[in-house]
Structure formats: C-alpha cells, structure tokens
C-alpha cells in the first residue's frame, strides 16, 4: 500500500511503519462502513491506471485510487505527481457506464463503449471521463464506486460524524505516530471548525492525558472524543424521561414521544424503536433504551423535522393538471449565464434528477439538417436537439413517475420542425402523448396519475383539439402561426410590433404532437373566460405575472383553476438570476419556471416546495385554489377556509459539524441561524439568533422565536445558517426549507443542504418546534 503523499525515499523500516498505519486506518474505516474484506473496496484501495479523456487528441493516463479514509479518491499523472488532485466520494452525483457524457460521445469511438465510464459531480464541477483497459475493468470501477457511495450515503448521521472526526484526527496527527500532542490537538480543533482558548485547550488536554505523558493515545483519545461529542442538551432531555434505573423504558419513551414530540405513540412503537436503534444488546434484551440509542433514534429520518408521511406520494394525484404546482425550469439547457455560457444535455439531466417536470427547449435550425438548442442571438454554445431528447428519454422518470412537459420555443424552418417531430416520435416512442386520452373530446385536463410515465409537448398548434374528434377532421397543411417567443425585456408596444411581425410557419407533424398544452397569447381574464379552452396555456413574463398577482390576485386564482399558466424570468436577467416564486404560487400559477442552474434563496424555496409528495414535482393546491368561485385573495385575506391562524414557536438550540466556508486551516466560522417564513404577505417574516464566535463544531444558542402564520397551506419555513461578518455580507453555510404543514413538532434535528441543494454530511441544526392554534 502506497502512502497518501509522495515523500522522500523512506527506509525499509519506515515503509513498514507507514504500511502498518495505513492498514490500521483502513481497518477502522472499513469496519465503520461495514465493508471488512469487501473485494470492491479492496479494488478501489489498490486502484489502477485509466485513460482520462478531454478531447480527441487529449487522452492521458491517470492513476486513480481510494485513500485510507475510504471516502477520498486520489489521481496522479504518469510524469508528475500532484497530490492535491483529490475529490470526495460525497461530491459524486452519479457514476455512468458507457459513453454517456457529452465528452465521451464526442471524443471516443463507438467501439470503446464498453470500456468507458464517467464520474458526474454535484454542482458545477466538470465531470471526469475515463477509458478503462477492458470492459470488465470498466464494469469493476463503476460497480465498486457505486457500492462504496451507497454505503457512505446509508451511514446514519452519528456514523458520518464518527467517520469525519476520525479522519480529522488522522490529519492532525502530523508525524503519524497514532498519538496527539497538545499542538496537534489545537490543529485538530481548527480542522473541525472550532477555535478554542489556549487555556481551555490545555485544560481539556490535561483532563484526557491521564498518563501525564504529554500526548494522548489509545483510551485517552477515546476519552477526548467522548468529551468532544458530549451534548448537554440531549443529556437534559434524556435525563428527564430516563426514569427506569437510568434508562428509558418503553413507557418512558411513549411519554417522551407524546409529551414532547406530539406523536400518537403506542407501546408497540416504543418497542420497535428500541429493537431498531438500541446498540447495546444487553440493554436491548431488557427492553430499555440507553442514551446512545436515544441519540441514534433522534438522528433517524423518521425523527427529523420533515414529517416522514410526507416523504412519499401522499396527495390525491387524480385531479386535473391545473390543480397542481409543477416544478419547472427556464432555459433548461444552460449551465451558467444567458449570454455566453455553455449549453449542455447535462443541464437537463440535473433538472430532471431534482424532480423538475417542465423543461424548456429553444429550438433553432442547425447544420446538416439537424435542429439545435441554444439561446438565440447569443454566444451560448449549441447542442443537438436529438441529444437533448435522448437525455430526457433516459432521465425523465428516474426521480418521479409523473408526467414531464417539454416547453418548445420553436424558431425552426418547417423542414427542421419535421426533423424535430421525427426525433421525438422515434426516441420517446409510446411515452409521447400524441392524442387525447379516451375516445371522446375531454372537458378538462388529465391528471398526473393518468399521465404517469408520459411526456407532453407544449407549443403552437394549427387547429383546435376538437378537430381530432371531428368526423372528417380538416387535414391542415403547414401554416403560419404567431410565434410565442419569450420577450427580452422590451416594452408592450415593441412586443406587440414583434408579435405582428413574427409569423412562424408551423409543420403539421409537430403541431399534431401538441395536445394538452397549446400555447396561446393572454389578453385578459375576461377574454380567457370567453375564448380560452382548458388545453390552451399562456406564458407570462415575470413582471406581467407579478403585476397581475398584485392587482388581480383573485381573478388570477380563478383563471388558474382550469387553465395552466407558465411564468418565466425577465429577459434582463442575463446572469441567470431568479425571481421569488412565492407570490405566483399564491395566485395559483402552476408552471413557475426558474433558472435551475443558479443557486439562490429562490431555488431553495422552490426545492422546499417540492421536497414533499415523493419529490414527484407535483404538489396539490389547497381546495380553495381549485374552486372557480373562490373568494380567496392572498393580499386582502378575507375570512374563509384558508384562514387558519397558527402560532409557530421555534427554539434554536444548537448546531453540529458545520462546514467551513473558507477551506484555509485558520478559518473558523461565526455561525448564526435565521428562521424565515415565506407565504402570503401577512406571513412573510424573518428572525435571527446572535452569532457564536469561532465555533462551527457545536455552537449553542437556546434562542426562542414566535411567528404568526395565517395561511399555513401556502407557507414554507426556511432555516439558514450563515457565517457572520460585521464588515460585509454574511456568508452562506447551509439551509433547509420545507412546507409549514410538513413540520414535525418537538425536539428535531434539521439536516442542512449546500448552496447547490446537496446534503451536507454530518452538519445539522437541533431545534424545538411547537405549532399552536392562535384562537
């Protein structure tokens, strides 16, 4: 086994010591992962040479292997050794076998298919494309990586913490002698994101150094770990209910669950929890729960802040499409800005994997009679339409079984529109909806349940849908239609002028694929009431939609009962920034399209809205927003079924293992917590704790906040942790957003997500939550 870093030539005895220590570290980590003696893990630890692909001419050998911590991959060049070329397995989104990335499709031959694989990363990090020596070896790499990633992801929060702390202890042990000096203990504290006073560090060190040797080893390090991970707040809670010889009996546990957690718990529930989470077999035999078992339970998904009953699909999915909020993306093909950034099929994959159910395709004539997708009249790169359709076909239903809408911005000639229709028909096959469900003309939109596994096209259509059921339907030839393109920030007169000018010749083959989402221009609510059919959808630019939401909220809600509305960002948002989707949801707009590639509060709120109901991308609107005679107005808030005044009490108790925002060793965060409520204007609120200086490891606040929530059905709660900076803006550390009605009461851990929406391993908040009726 090679050492992690390339060192000057070692003596034989030093090599043996290094090897022995490596084996010890690996043994600890493999045990924690439950992979002792696993052949796949052994393969990764040994590693191997792969060909890294960047272009047709750039294919270079790279040695890739797993480091001792069993979660970091290291790669080196044949000529120069760069030990900083590492990446964490926790940063991997997916490992794909075959020529499944844009790079491998472009730069390798078809016969290399079986030897290729790609490592796709979370966020904006570029993927790694490799060619293995054989198909068998490529399969081994993919299977081994997927297995280890799965095992890491399946660790509970407590196990992840242990793994992380152990790794930091190894890093702090600079001379690799399995002992910690006082100086190394100080370094360790910095690694885990805490800066402690020298006197306190010395006191802690002396308390653990029972042998008075001037260093910690063996049991002393274990004692140091116990002191470090001691959580007084948990001790107090456990101590209150551990009334049976210092342990919790099933009856004690039921009392805790009913009194503090406000759960309808039975003795059977208590026995199940003890059987599942008590780590000490002797305690388990006595039907008791120890403090360790209690802590383990509090970290489980069933005990977190999100109601576990809302994690799977729990809503009625048999209502018309217009009765749901639908997770939607704008200019889905873009990875960055709107003017010169890259377009990529990977952007569609990422959006669909996040549960997005409406993606956008800006289609233009390309060379060799192949339509392309890009942001017209800009320097954004172009990708083939057929490659996008293939990506959609493969990833449309991996996260959700419910229908995907392809929003076509069609700028193509008739010839290339026919190519588009041909590609969608041949690639999507039976998944593509090309005619209404049933044998007669429908009277409303179908439901998500009826459209499971189906793909719908939103675009222009030459005739009415009713023509499909005429005894002798008019065989409409290619004809002119008004081009409904997104505006680029022009005023109304300019837009009208452009619409009159922009006549698009529409191919019948493409027109016939538009069934339930025929694009039409919106004129007024009165005109829509008299002339717009249920299957006709209007797109609103952000400014127009917000104006309608502010000035005609109730009319907008009624309009959205049986018709779909799509909202898109202003053309001036060339940086791919986003707008607040909440006011549009408050007026029943279903397809509120955001720039998924841009990490921001608005995207956090969007992901929070669609966190529940199985991450299906569909969330049922409240009953009073599905009633065409509704009197609901989110601004005036007259009395009605929507008004259910609640008091939300939040006690921010503590946080655990917050990541550094700056990876410099000396950088320690000063965390504060903000609690934000999004919803109708009367519910919008924000409160924050004071910052804790130099402690990202286990900061404590014990601060109480109260919020009035008048329309809980539409409210979302966001918990955000920031690094306080009195000189400039605070820096983001992590956040978690969920619907108000999905909050669990009592003492709850809150997982934290990164800016890109990925889970931060080990990091979290600990809160006490109570929701009470105000009247």
XYZ file of C-alpha atoms in Angstrom:
775
model
C 0.000 0.000 0.000
C 1.422 3.344 -1.036
C 1.461 6.285 1.356
C -1.081 9.033 0.719
C 1.570 11.603 -0.180
C 4.704 11.211 -2.260
C 7.514 11.516 0.305
C 11.336 11.474 0.008
C 12.655 7.885 -0.211
C 11.897 6.018 3.013
C 13.952 3.390 4.765
C 12.564 -0.157 4.800
C 11.505 0.173 8.462
C 9.767 3.484 7.755
C 7.961 1.912 4.798
C 6.768 -0.935 7.002
C 5.532 1.502 9.665
C 3.732 3.553 7.025
C 2.138 0.411 5.588
C 1.089 -0.837 9.033
C -0.508 2.501 9.899
C -2.319 2.616 6.554
C -3.746 -0.834 7.220
C -4.906 0.233 10.681
C -6.638 3.354 9.355
C -8.258 1.350 6.556
C -9.393 -1.299 9.053
C -11.154 1.305 11.213
C -12.886 2.892 8.215
C -13.920 -0.382 6.562
C -15.433 -1.530 9.849
C -17.396 1.712 10.149
C -18.664 1.249 6.578
C -19.499 -2.411 7.190
C -17.174 -3.458 4.343
C -14.487 -5.565 6.043
C -12.868 -7.832 3.442
C -15.070 -6.455 0.657
C -13.454 -7.156 -2.774
C -14.855 -3.970 -4.334
C -13.343 -1.828 -1.584
C -10.034 -3.690 -1.940
C -10.087 -2.970 -5.686
C -10.564 0.778 -5.113
C -7.858 0.937 -2.437
C -5.406 -0.691 -4.828
C -6.544 1.499 -7.712
C -5.424 1.323 -11.306
C -4.447 3.194 -14.424
C -7.139 4.751 -16.606
C -7.121 6.907 -19.707
C -8.577 10.333 -18.945
C -10.392 11.945 -21.907
C -10.607 15.685 -22.547
C -10.671 15.871 -26.347
C -9.992 13.766 -29.423
C -6.258 14.406 -29.083
C -6.050 14.747 -25.258
C -6.228 11.255 -23.753
C -3.708 10.775 -20.960
C -3.055 8.035 -18.388
C -4.056 8.775 -14.816
C -3.640 6.532 -11.784
C -6.807 6.567 -9.671
C -7.224 5.079 -6.212
C -9.091 5.370 -2.930
C -7.284 6.903 0.039
C -7.144 5.444 3.538
C -10.143 7.452 4.730
C -12.272 5.370 2.315
C -14.091 8.446 1.043
C -11.475 10.389 -0.951
C -10.231 9.478 -4.436
C -6.705 10.470 -5.495
C -5.407 10.638 -9.059
C -1.895 11.089 -10.344
C -0.148 11.640 -13.661
C 2.490 9.307 -15.090
C 5.010 12.145 -15.299
C 4.368 14.461 -12.385
C 2.696 13.642 -9.100
C 0.069 16.096 -7.940
C -1.139 15.002 -4.535
C -3.756 17.769 -4.433
C -5.760 16.159 -7.238
C -8.352 14.614 -4.957
C -12.131 14.539 -4.762
C -14.592 13.261 -2.190
C -16.988 10.432 -2.981
C -19.633 12.580 -1.268
C -19.297 15.081 -4.147
C -20.227 12.464 -6.771
C -23.754 12.722 -8.165
C -23.591 9.629 -10.370
C -21.210 7.136 -11.982
C -22.231 6.310 -15.560
C -21.037 3.320 -17.513
C -20.528 3.663 -21.258
C -20.285 6.729 -23.495
C -22.958 8.574 -21.538
C -21.347 12.013 -21.214
C -21.139 14.677 -23.902
C -17.340 14.421 -23.885
C -17.191 10.651 -24.376
C -19.829 10.752 -27.111
C -17.863 13.440 -28.912
C -14.258 12.301 -28.395
C -14.386 8.488 -28.423
C -15.353 5.837 -30.966
C -18.459 3.672 -30.647
C -16.348 0.528 -30.274
C -14.982 1.941 -26.981
C -18.497 1.974 -25.476
C -17.975 -0.881 -23.018
C -14.628 0.436 -21.734
C -15.875 3.962 -20.968
C -17.297 5.433 -17.779
C -17.871 8.897 -16.354
C -17.877 10.365 -12.848
C -20.509 13.103 -12.674
C -20.200 15.634 -9.845
C -22.738 17.645 -7.888
C -22.824 21.396 -8.518
C -20.878 22.914 -11.388
C -17.731 20.812 -11.168
C -16.765 19.273 -14.520
C -17.217 15.542 -14.862
C -14.321 13.103 -15.301
C -14.357 10.880 -18.398
C -12.275 7.691 -18.411
C -11.472 4.738 -20.656
C -10.545 1.522 -18.836
C -8.287 -1.226 -20.213
C -11.198 -3.602 -20.697
C -14.968 -3.822 -20.431
C -14.584 -5.963 -17.321
C -12.380 -3.355 -15.664
C -14.794 -0.511 -16.517
C -17.632 -2.545 -15.005
C -15.497 -3.164 -11.885
C -14.795 0.579 -11.448
C -18.455 1.531 -11.833
C -19.800 -1.224 -9.553
C -17.160 -0.613 -6.875
C -17.677 3.152 -6.813
C -21.466 2.817 -6.749
C -21.290 0.300 -3.897
C -18.989 2.448 -1.744
C -21.003 5.634 -2.422
C -24.194 3.788 -1.462
C -22.614 2.551 1.784
C -21.410 6.063 2.673
C -24.837 7.547 1.916
C -26.515 4.903 4.066
C -24.489 5.806 7.164
C -26.644 7.491 9.765
C -25.760 10.977 10.969
C -23.923 9.671 14.032
C -21.795 7.275 11.937
C -20.950 10.059 9.467
C -19.821 12.214 12.377
C -17.605 9.423 13.716
C -16.090 8.879 10.261
C -15.431 12.595 9.809
C -13.918 13.107 13.276
C -11.699 10.051 12.867
C -10.455 11.410 9.515
C -9.689 14.800 11.099
C -7.826 13.083 13.959
C -5.665 11.268 11.405
C -4.930 14.544 9.599
C -3.993 16.289 12.848
C -1.516 13.503 13.699
C 1.252 15.069 11.609
C 4.064 12.637 12.398
C 1.707 9.655 12.008
C 2.596 8.063 15.350
C -1.029 7.455 16.452
C -0.547 9.972 19.275
C -1.758 13.527 19.678
C 0.412 16.243 21.207
C -1.131 19.419 22.619
C -0.130 21.262 19.424
C -1.774 18.558 17.278
C -4.944 18.797 19.390
C -5.068 22.541 18.593
C -4.704 21.725 14.875
C -7.467 19.142 15.194
C -9.844 21.753 16.634
C -9.184 24.016 13.650
C -9.871 21.116 11.261
C -13.276 20.512 12.854
C -14.111 24.226 12.637
C -13.642 25.396 16.219
C -11.149 27.867 17.635
C -10.754 27.458 21.387
C -8.925 29.461 24.002
C -5.383 28.213 24.740
C -6.177 27.830 28.443
C -9.305 25.769 27.717
C -7.385 23.609 25.215
C -4.673 22.997 27.815
C -7.259 22.124 30.479
C -9.042 19.687 28.126
C -5.728 18.112 27.131
C -4.634 17.624 30.743
C -8.008 16.109 31.650
C -7.530 13.455 28.968
C -3.774 12.912 29.499
C -4.229 10.511 32.407
C -0.724 9.060 31.924
C 0.877 12.536 32.182
C 2.968 11.628 29.135
C 2.434 14.906 27.260
C 0.458 13.210 24.494
C -2.840 11.352 24.026
C -3.085 7.807 22.726
C -5.427 4.823 22.820
C -8.065 5.160 25.529
C -7.085 8.785 26.128
C -8.057 9.669 22.542
C -11.348 7.786 23.064
C -11.993 9.854 26.220
C -11.117 13.019 24.269
C -13.665 12.017 21.594
C -16.363 11.439 24.233
C -15.765 14.873 25.780
C -15.836 16.413 22.321
C -19.126 14.849 21.245
C -20.859 15.350 24.607
C -24.182 17.130 24.070
C -25.586 18.567 27.262
C -28.917 19.432 25.617
C -29.515 15.760 24.764
C -28.455 14.697 28.271
C -31.060 17.009 29.815
C -33.876 15.682 27.597
C -32.871 12.063 28.122
C -32.435 12.560 31.854
C -35.976 13.932 32.161
C -37.532 10.730 30.765
C -34.962 8.046 31.723
C -36.848 7.023 34.841
C -36.068 3.300 34.868
C -32.711 2.678 36.570
C -31.173 5.446 34.499
C -32.643 4.155 31.216
C -35.798 4.773 29.194
C -38.401 2.024 29.449
C -40.971 1.616 26.645
C -43.427 3.521 28.859
C -40.880 6.341 29.379
C -40.284 6.524 25.634
C -44.032 6.728 24.896
C -44.279 9.562 27.417
C -41.458 11.423 25.636
C -42.989 10.865 22.196
C -46.451 12.025 23.246
C -45.456 14.895 25.547
C -42.529 16.432 23.664
C -42.878 15.180 20.088
C -46.683 15.399 19.991
C -46.936 11.985 18.350
C -49.707 9.430 18.823
C -47.292 6.760 20.039
C -48.067 3.313 21.418
C -46.028 0.786 23.381
C -45.628 -1.153 20.127
C -43.954 1.935 18.610
C -41.617 2.187 21.589
C -40.630 -1.489 21.344
C -39.954 -1.082 17.620
C -37.671 1.920 18.259
C -35.746 0.053 20.979
C -35.343 -3.067 18.806
C -34.169 -0.986 15.859
C -31.873 1.614 17.424
C -30.543 0.377 20.782
C -26.849 -0.508 20.117
C -26.180 -2.326 23.405
C -27.538 -5.895 23.198
C -27.699 -6.267 26.983
C -29.809 -3.120 27.313
C -31.969 -4.193 24.359
C -32.671 -7.580 25.994
C -34.064 -5.719 28.990
C -36.373 -3.734 26.642
C -34.694 -0.452 27.587
C -33.262 2.474 25.609
C -29.846 3.880 26.528
C -28.709 7.437 25.881
C -26.726 6.219 22.847
C -29.845 4.532 21.483
C -31.875 7.677 22.142
C -29.336 9.821 20.255
C -29.305 7.330 17.380
C -33.111 7.461 17.166
C -33.173 11.287 17.125
C -30.894 11.233 14.057
C -33.098 8.864 12.047
C -35.226 10.128 9.114
C -38.411 9.186 10.980
C -37.461 11.555 13.828
C -36.256 14.550 11.789
C -38.114 17.825 11.228
C -39.796 16.662 7.983
C -42.958 14.622 8.523
C -41.972 11.140 7.234
C -45.536 10.588 5.993
C -44.982 13.436 3.511
C -41.764 11.997 2.045
C -43.646 9.599 -0.253
C -46.544 10.482 -2.529
C -49.403 11.161 -0.097
C -51.635 13.591 -2.003
C -54.535 12.885 -4.364
C -52.918 12.607 -7.827
C -56.164 12.129 -9.745
C -57.091 15.819 -10.130
C -56.593 17.801 -13.382
C -53.025 19.024 -14.046
C -54.108 22.626 -13.422
C -54.772 21.764 -9.753
C -51.074 21.239 -9.003
C -47.968 23.331 -8.580
C -45.457 21.871 -11.054
C -41.676 22.033 -10.616
C -40.445 23.921 -13.695
C -37.192 25.054 -15.287
C -36.405 28.017 -17.563
C -33.868 27.723 -20.417
C -33.024 24.320 -19.042
C -30.145 23.761 -21.476
C -27.956 26.493 -19.922
C -25.290 25.626 -17.350
C -24.433 29.238 -16.486
C -25.492 32.689 -17.780
C -27.874 33.593 -20.636
C -25.355 35.276 -22.969
C -22.169 33.258 -23.409
C -22.316 30.247 -21.089
C -22.303 26.607 -22.200
C -25.402 24.670 -23.195
C -25.423 21.009 -22.186
C -27.600 17.913 -22.097
C -26.226 17.524 -18.561
C -28.311 20.540 -17.504
C -31.472 18.578 -18.437
C -30.236 15.548 -16.509
C -29.609 17.649 -13.385
C -33.007 19.361 -13.552
C -34.886 16.098 -14.094
C -32.973 14.391 -11.281
C -34.067 17.241 -8.985
C -37.684 16.397 -9.791
C -38.279 19.099 -12.415
C -41.352 18.242 -14.521
C -41.350 21.041 -17.112
C -38.182 21.695 -19.119
C -37.583 24.222 -21.879
C -36.095 23.666 -25.337
C -35.154 26.685 -27.505
C -35.018 25.153 -30.969
C -33.202 26.643 -33.985
C -32.109 25.452 -37.422
C -28.746 23.684 -37.294
C -26.302 22.408 -39.890
C -26.723 19.051 -41.662
C -30.499 19.350 -41.262
C -30.200 18.759 -37.516
C -32.044 21.230 -35.217
C -30.017 22.651 -32.355
C -30.821 24.082 -28.930
C -29.265 27.282 -27.631
C -30.217 30.808 -26.519
C -30.815 32.506 -29.874
C -28.782 35.561 -30.892
C -26.279 34.995 -28.067
C -22.865 33.352 -27.732
C -24.176 30.383 -25.740
C -22.988 27.072 -27.187
C -25.259 24.802 -29.249
C -26.320 21.229 -28.594
C -28.230 18.861 -30.859
C -31.987 18.636 -30.346
C -31.875 14.842 -30.720
C -29.230 14.539 -27.965
C -31.483 16.501 -25.601
C -34.463 14.276 -26.412
C -32.319 11.192 -25.753
C -31.230 12.604 -22.375
C -34.864 13.376 -21.487
C -35.938 9.874 -22.507
C -33.304 8.330 -20.214
C -33.762 10.566 -17.151
C -37.385 11.761 -17.309
C -38.700 9.235 -14.808
C -35.734 8.342 -12.597
C -36.806 10.684 -9.765
C -40.545 10.881 -10.456
C -43.025 8.725 -12.397
C -45.277 11.677 -13.118
C -45.545 13.466 -16.487
C -42.875 15.699 -17.999
C -43.818 18.723 -20.108
C -41.452 19.791 -22.904
C -41.906 23.523 -23.418
C -40.839 24.166 -27.018
C -39.613 27.609 -28.103
C -39.752 26.861 -31.802
C -37.702 29.016 -34.197
C -37.053 26.344 -36.834
C -37.931 26.085 -40.503
C -40.700 23.657 -41.495
C -38.107 21.134 -42.709
C -36.288 21.062 -39.394
C -39.559 21.084 -37.426
C -40.345 17.842 -39.214
C -36.969 16.503 -38.100
C -37.858 17.538 -34.538
C -41.160 15.667 -34.768
C -39.407 12.616 -36.186
C -36.803 12.592 -33.396
C -39.428 12.935 -30.649
C -41.557 10.192 -32.172
C -38.712 7.710 -32.699
C -36.841 8.388 -29.433
C -39.717 8.926 -26.998
C -41.963 6.288 -28.573
C -45.059 5.363 -26.598
C -44.116 7.738 -23.776
C -45.061 10.700 -26.006
C -48.690 11.863 -25.811
C -49.860 12.471 -29.408
C -53.626 12.304 -28.945
C -56.111 12.893 -26.110
C -56.738 10.073 -23.672
C -60.066 8.313 -24.220
C -62.374 8.079 -27.200
C -64.177 11.393 -26.921
C -63.268 15.037 -26.588
C -62.257 15.691 -22.950
C -63.658 18.588 -20.939
C -60.690 19.139 -18.644
C -57.015 18.346 -18.330
C -55.993 14.791 -17.427
C -54.439 14.039 -14.036
C -50.810 13.295 -13.140
C -51.936 9.760 -12.274
C -53.426 9.216 -15.746
C -50.256 10.601 -17.346
C -47.718 8.568 -15.356
C -44.643 7.854 -17.464
C -45.856 10.177 -20.232
C -44.294 13.194 -21.945
C -46.384 16.157 -23.140
C -45.419 18.813 -25.669
C -46.181 22.475 -25.028
C -46.133 24.565 -28.203
C -48.131 26.069 -31.046
C -50.915 24.103 -32.726
C -52.545 24.750 -36.105
C -56.099 23.914 -35.089
C -58.333 23.257 -32.134
C -58.031 19.963 -30.247
C -61.698 19.348 -31.051
C -60.635 18.754 -34.671
C -59.120 15.438 -33.561
C -62.651 14.143 -32.947
C -64.442 15.630 -35.965
C -66.000 13.004 -38.265
C -63.842 14.309 -41.087
C -61.081 16.358 -39.468
C -59.643 19.126 -41.580
C -56.253 17.989 -42.885
C -54.445 21.203 -42.063
C -51.272 21.710 -44.051
C -48.232 23.585 -42.766
C -49.441 27.097 -41.948
C -48.466 30.368 -40.320
C -48.957 30.923 -36.583
C -47.917 33.770 -34.309
C -44.579 32.988 -32.729
C -44.900 32.972 -28.927
C -41.294 33.604 -28.003
C -40.112 34.877 -24.671
C -39.582 38.625 -24.669
C -36.202 40.127 -23.874
C -37.291 42.990 -21.668
C -38.981 45.107 -24.370
C -41.949 47.381 -23.656
C -45.532 46.441 -24.583
C -45.622 48.406 -27.855
C -42.385 46.796 -29.041
C -43.667 43.368 -28.060
C -46.934 43.831 -29.950
C -44.989 45.028 -33.002
C -42.719 41.973 -32.802
C -45.682 39.595 -32.463
C -47.282 41.044 -35.583
C -44.024 40.646 -37.482
C -43.044 37.215 -36.181
C -45.083 34.757 -38.152
C -43.852 31.181 -37.902
C -44.608 28.531 -40.480
C -45.655 25.519 -38.428
C -45.186 21.923 -39.583
C -48.305 19.781 -39.242
C -46.287 16.854 -37.866
C -45.060 18.994 -34.977
C -48.430 20.710 -34.494
C -50.194 17.357 -34.074
C -47.925 16.487 -31.137
C -49.319 19.403 -29.138
C -52.332 18.009 -27.285
C -52.914 19.357 -23.761
C -50.578 22.378 -23.790
C -51.366 24.550 -26.811
C -49.560 27.906 -26.463
C -51.792 30.972 -26.841
C -51.345 34.670 -26.168
C -53.014 36.012 -22.991
C -55.101 39.155 -23.454
C -57.261 39.437 -20.341
C -59.070 37.307 -17.794
C -62.402 38.205 -19.401
C -61.189 37.193 -22.862
C -59.759 33.932 -21.461
C -63.062 33.143 -19.750
C -64.949 33.513 -23.025
C -62.447 32.186 -25.550
C -59.652 30.115 -23.992
C -60.001 26.339 -23.853
C -58.794 24.251 -20.911
C -55.955 22.792 -23.014
C -54.617 26.230 -24.006
C -51.752 27.609 -21.936
C -50.381 31.144 -21.732
C -46.857 32.190 -20.792
C -46.341 35.325 -18.705
C -43.087 37.181 -18.297
C -42.173 37.721 -14.674
C -43.110 41.424 -14.483
C -46.556 40.936 -16.048
C -47.321 37.973 -13.815
C -46.312 39.808 -10.637
C -48.436 42.816 -11.660
C -51.463 40.547 -12.152
C -50.725 38.819 -8.828
C -50.662 42.174 -7.045
C -53.595 43.868 -8.782
C -55.934 40.970 -9.684
C -54.991 38.132 -7.364
C -58.445 36.570 -7.047
C -59.103 36.725 -10.801
C -55.705 35.082 -11.408
C -56.526 32.292 -8.917
C -59.867 31.610 -10.631
C -58.205 31.626 -14.062
C -55.657 29.056 -12.842
C -58.319 26.634 -11.615
C -58.831 25.019 -15.036
C -56.011 26.520 -17.143
C -52.249 26.258 -16.912
C -50.035 29.339 -16.546
C -46.308 29.384 -17.211
C -44.163 32.181 -15.741
C -40.612 32.868 -16.947
C -37.831 35.222 -15.750
C -37.411 38.720 -17.187
C -35.143 38.989 -20.238
C -32.952 41.394 -18.262
C -31.794 38.511 -16.036
C -28.826 37.757 -18.300
C -26.875 36.447 -15.295
C -29.492 33.687 -14.871
C -30.666 35.151 -11.571
C -34.112 34.193 -10.312
C -37.282 35.836 -9.023
C -39.343 34.939 -5.959
C -41.817 32.194 -6.987
C -43.980 32.534 -3.851
C -46.288 35.410 -4.991
C -47.035 33.436 -8.178
C -47.841 30.245 -6.272
C -50.080 32.368 -4.041
C -52.210 33.126 -7.114
C -52.320 29.511 -8.281
C -49.758 29.687 -11.109
C -48.592 26.148 -11.742
C -45.519 26.334 -14.006
C -43.333 28.924 -12.290
C -40.096 28.414 -14.241
C -36.769 29.181 -12.565
C -33.135 29.016 -13.656
C -32.235 25.697 -12.029
C -28.513 26.250 -12.649
C -28.437 29.236 -10.274
C -28.089 28.522 -6.566
C -30.031 31.140 -4.575
C -32.758 31.601 -1.968
C -35.460 31.411 -4.657
C -34.229 27.977 -5.782
C -34.008 26.852 -2.134
C -37.643 27.830 -1.682
C -38.580 26.056 -4.933
C -36.863 22.861 -3.823
C -38.548 23.202 -0.426
C -41.978 23.454 -2.061
C -41.350 20.222 -3.992
C -39.463 18.399 -1.220
C -42.638 16.539 -0.268
C -45.115 14.252 -2.044
C -42.385 11.851 -3.108
C -40.361 14.633 -4.773
C -42.752 13.925 -7.631
C -42.603 17.507 -8.935
C -46.355 17.860 -8.366
C -47.908 19.419 -5.247
C -51.685 19.658 -4.939
C -53.005 23.183 -4.479
C -55.297 23.809 -1.464
C -59.011 23.164 -2.097
C -59.857 26.895 -2.097
C -57.439 27.375 -5.029
C -59.178 24.633 -7.021
C -62.619 26.253 -6.806
C -63.616 28.525 -9.722
C -65.915 30.508 -7.394
C -63.284 31.008 -4.686
C -63.117 34.303 -2.816
C -59.545 33.721 -1.673
C -57.193 36.672 -2.098
C -53.680 36.274 -0.620
C -53.331 40.044 -0.167
C -56.649 41.095 1.402
C -57.112 37.812 3.334
C -60.850 37.998 3.919
C -62.313 35.294 6.131
C -62.589 31.818 4.652
C -61.310 28.235 4.804
C -57.808 29.484 4.094
C -57.578 31.471 7.317
C -56.205 29.071 9.961
C -54.171 31.327 12.226
C -51.313 29.384 13.845
C -48.513 30.331 16.229
C -45.148 28.847 15.321
C -42.673 28.621 18.213
C -39.083 27.805 17.297
C -36.274 27.350 19.803
C -32.902 27.280 18.063
C -30.888 25.091 20.440
C -27.638 24.097 18.725
C -25.826 23.080 15.541
C -23.432 20.245 14.798
C -20.403 19.912 12.493
C -20.937 22.982 10.335
C -18.565 23.074 7.348
C -16.021 25.827 6.823
C -16.926 28.431 4.214
C -13.218 29.075 3.641
C -11.046 25.980 3.476
C -7.993 27.720 4.985
C -6.865 25.905 8.124
C -7.116 29.028 10.252
C -10.601 29.948 9.039
C -13.302 29.280 11.667
C -16.961 30.241 11.207
C -19.013 32.532 13.468
C -22.430 30.954 12.851
C -25.862 32.468 13.287
C -29.248 30.970 12.387
C -32.059 32.696 10.525
C -35.611 31.368 10.611
C -37.661 32.621 7.651
C -41.322 32.169 6.771
C -42.457 32.504 3.137
C -46.114 32.631 2.131
C -48.858 35.216 1.768
C -47.629 38.774 2.537
C -49.079 38.670 6.073
C -46.994 35.570 6.862
C -43.630 36.715 5.470
C -41.172 37.087 8.372
C -37.550 36.563 9.399
C -35.774 36.349 12.760
C -32.182 35.502 13.609
C -30.002 34.425 16.514
C -26.868 36.183 17.690
C -23.614 34.868 16.161
C -21.416 32.400 18.068
C -17.740 33.277 17.734
C -15.240 30.739 16.375
C -17.326 27.588 16.716
C -18.696 25.654 13.770
C -18.429 22.296 15.546
C -21.059 22.521 18.282
C -22.385 26.098 18.671
C -25.313 26.620 21.042
C -27.900 29.435 21.077
C -31.042 28.444 23.033
C -32.960 31.363 21.492
C -36.758 31.438 21.125
C -38.781 32.912 18.268
C -42.510 33.179 17.592
C -44.258 33.650 14.225
C -47.875 34.279 13.256
C -48.902 32.128 10.280
C -52.340 32.917 8.850
C -52.403 30.719 5.719
C -50.397 27.609 6.691
C -51.338 25.749 3.480
C -49.161 28.130 1.432
C -46.403 28.803 3.967
C -42.836 27.475 3.828
C -40.235 27.628 6.595
C -36.541 28.075 5.819
C -33.743 27.514 8.323
C -30.500 29.050 7.117
C -27.081 29.112 8.777
C -24.649 31.904 7.907
C -21.108 32.860 8.851
C -21.433 36.277 10.471
C -19.229 39.075 9.147
C -19.627 42.576 10.605
C -17.576 44.107 7.757
C -19.525 42.665 4.805
C -22.368 40.332 3.898
C -22.679 37.123 5.869
C -21.547 34.002 4.017
C -23.907 31.100 3.394
C -23.175 27.836 5.246
C -26.283 25.694 4.765
C -30.077 25.727 4.702
C -33.199 23.590 4.782
C -36.643 24.607 3.513
C -39.895 22.687 3.887
C -43.661 23.350 3.788
C -45.124 24.613 7.057
C -47.670 21.771 7.093
C -44.831 19.219 6.904
C -43.140 20.364 10.125
C -42.904 17.847 12.952
C -43.192 19.205 16.493
C -40.878 18.664 19.427
C -37.104 18.213 19.569
C -35.960 17.753 15.979
C -32.708 17.578 14.081
C -32.695 19.533 10.808
C -30.381 18.345 8.026
C -28.563 21.093 6.109
C -28.165 21.401 2.353
C -25.349 23.078 0.455
C -25.859 26.044 -1.851
C -26.405 23.539 -4.695
C -29.084 21.694 -2.730
C -26.946 18.668 -1.790
C -26.891 17.196 1.706
C -24.016 18.391 3.910
C -22.728 15.213 5.608
C -22.870 15.346 9.431
C -23.989 19.007 9.553
C -27.318 19.907 11.108
C -29.381 22.018 13.488
C -31.173 20.932 16.654
C -34.451 22.741 17.357
C -37.594 22.583 19.419
C -40.735 23.320 17.381
C -44.289 23.887 18.526
C -47.327 24.814 16.409
C -50.417 26.034 18.280
C -53.828 27.338 17.265
C -53.886 31.103 17.781
C -57.520 31.187 18.781
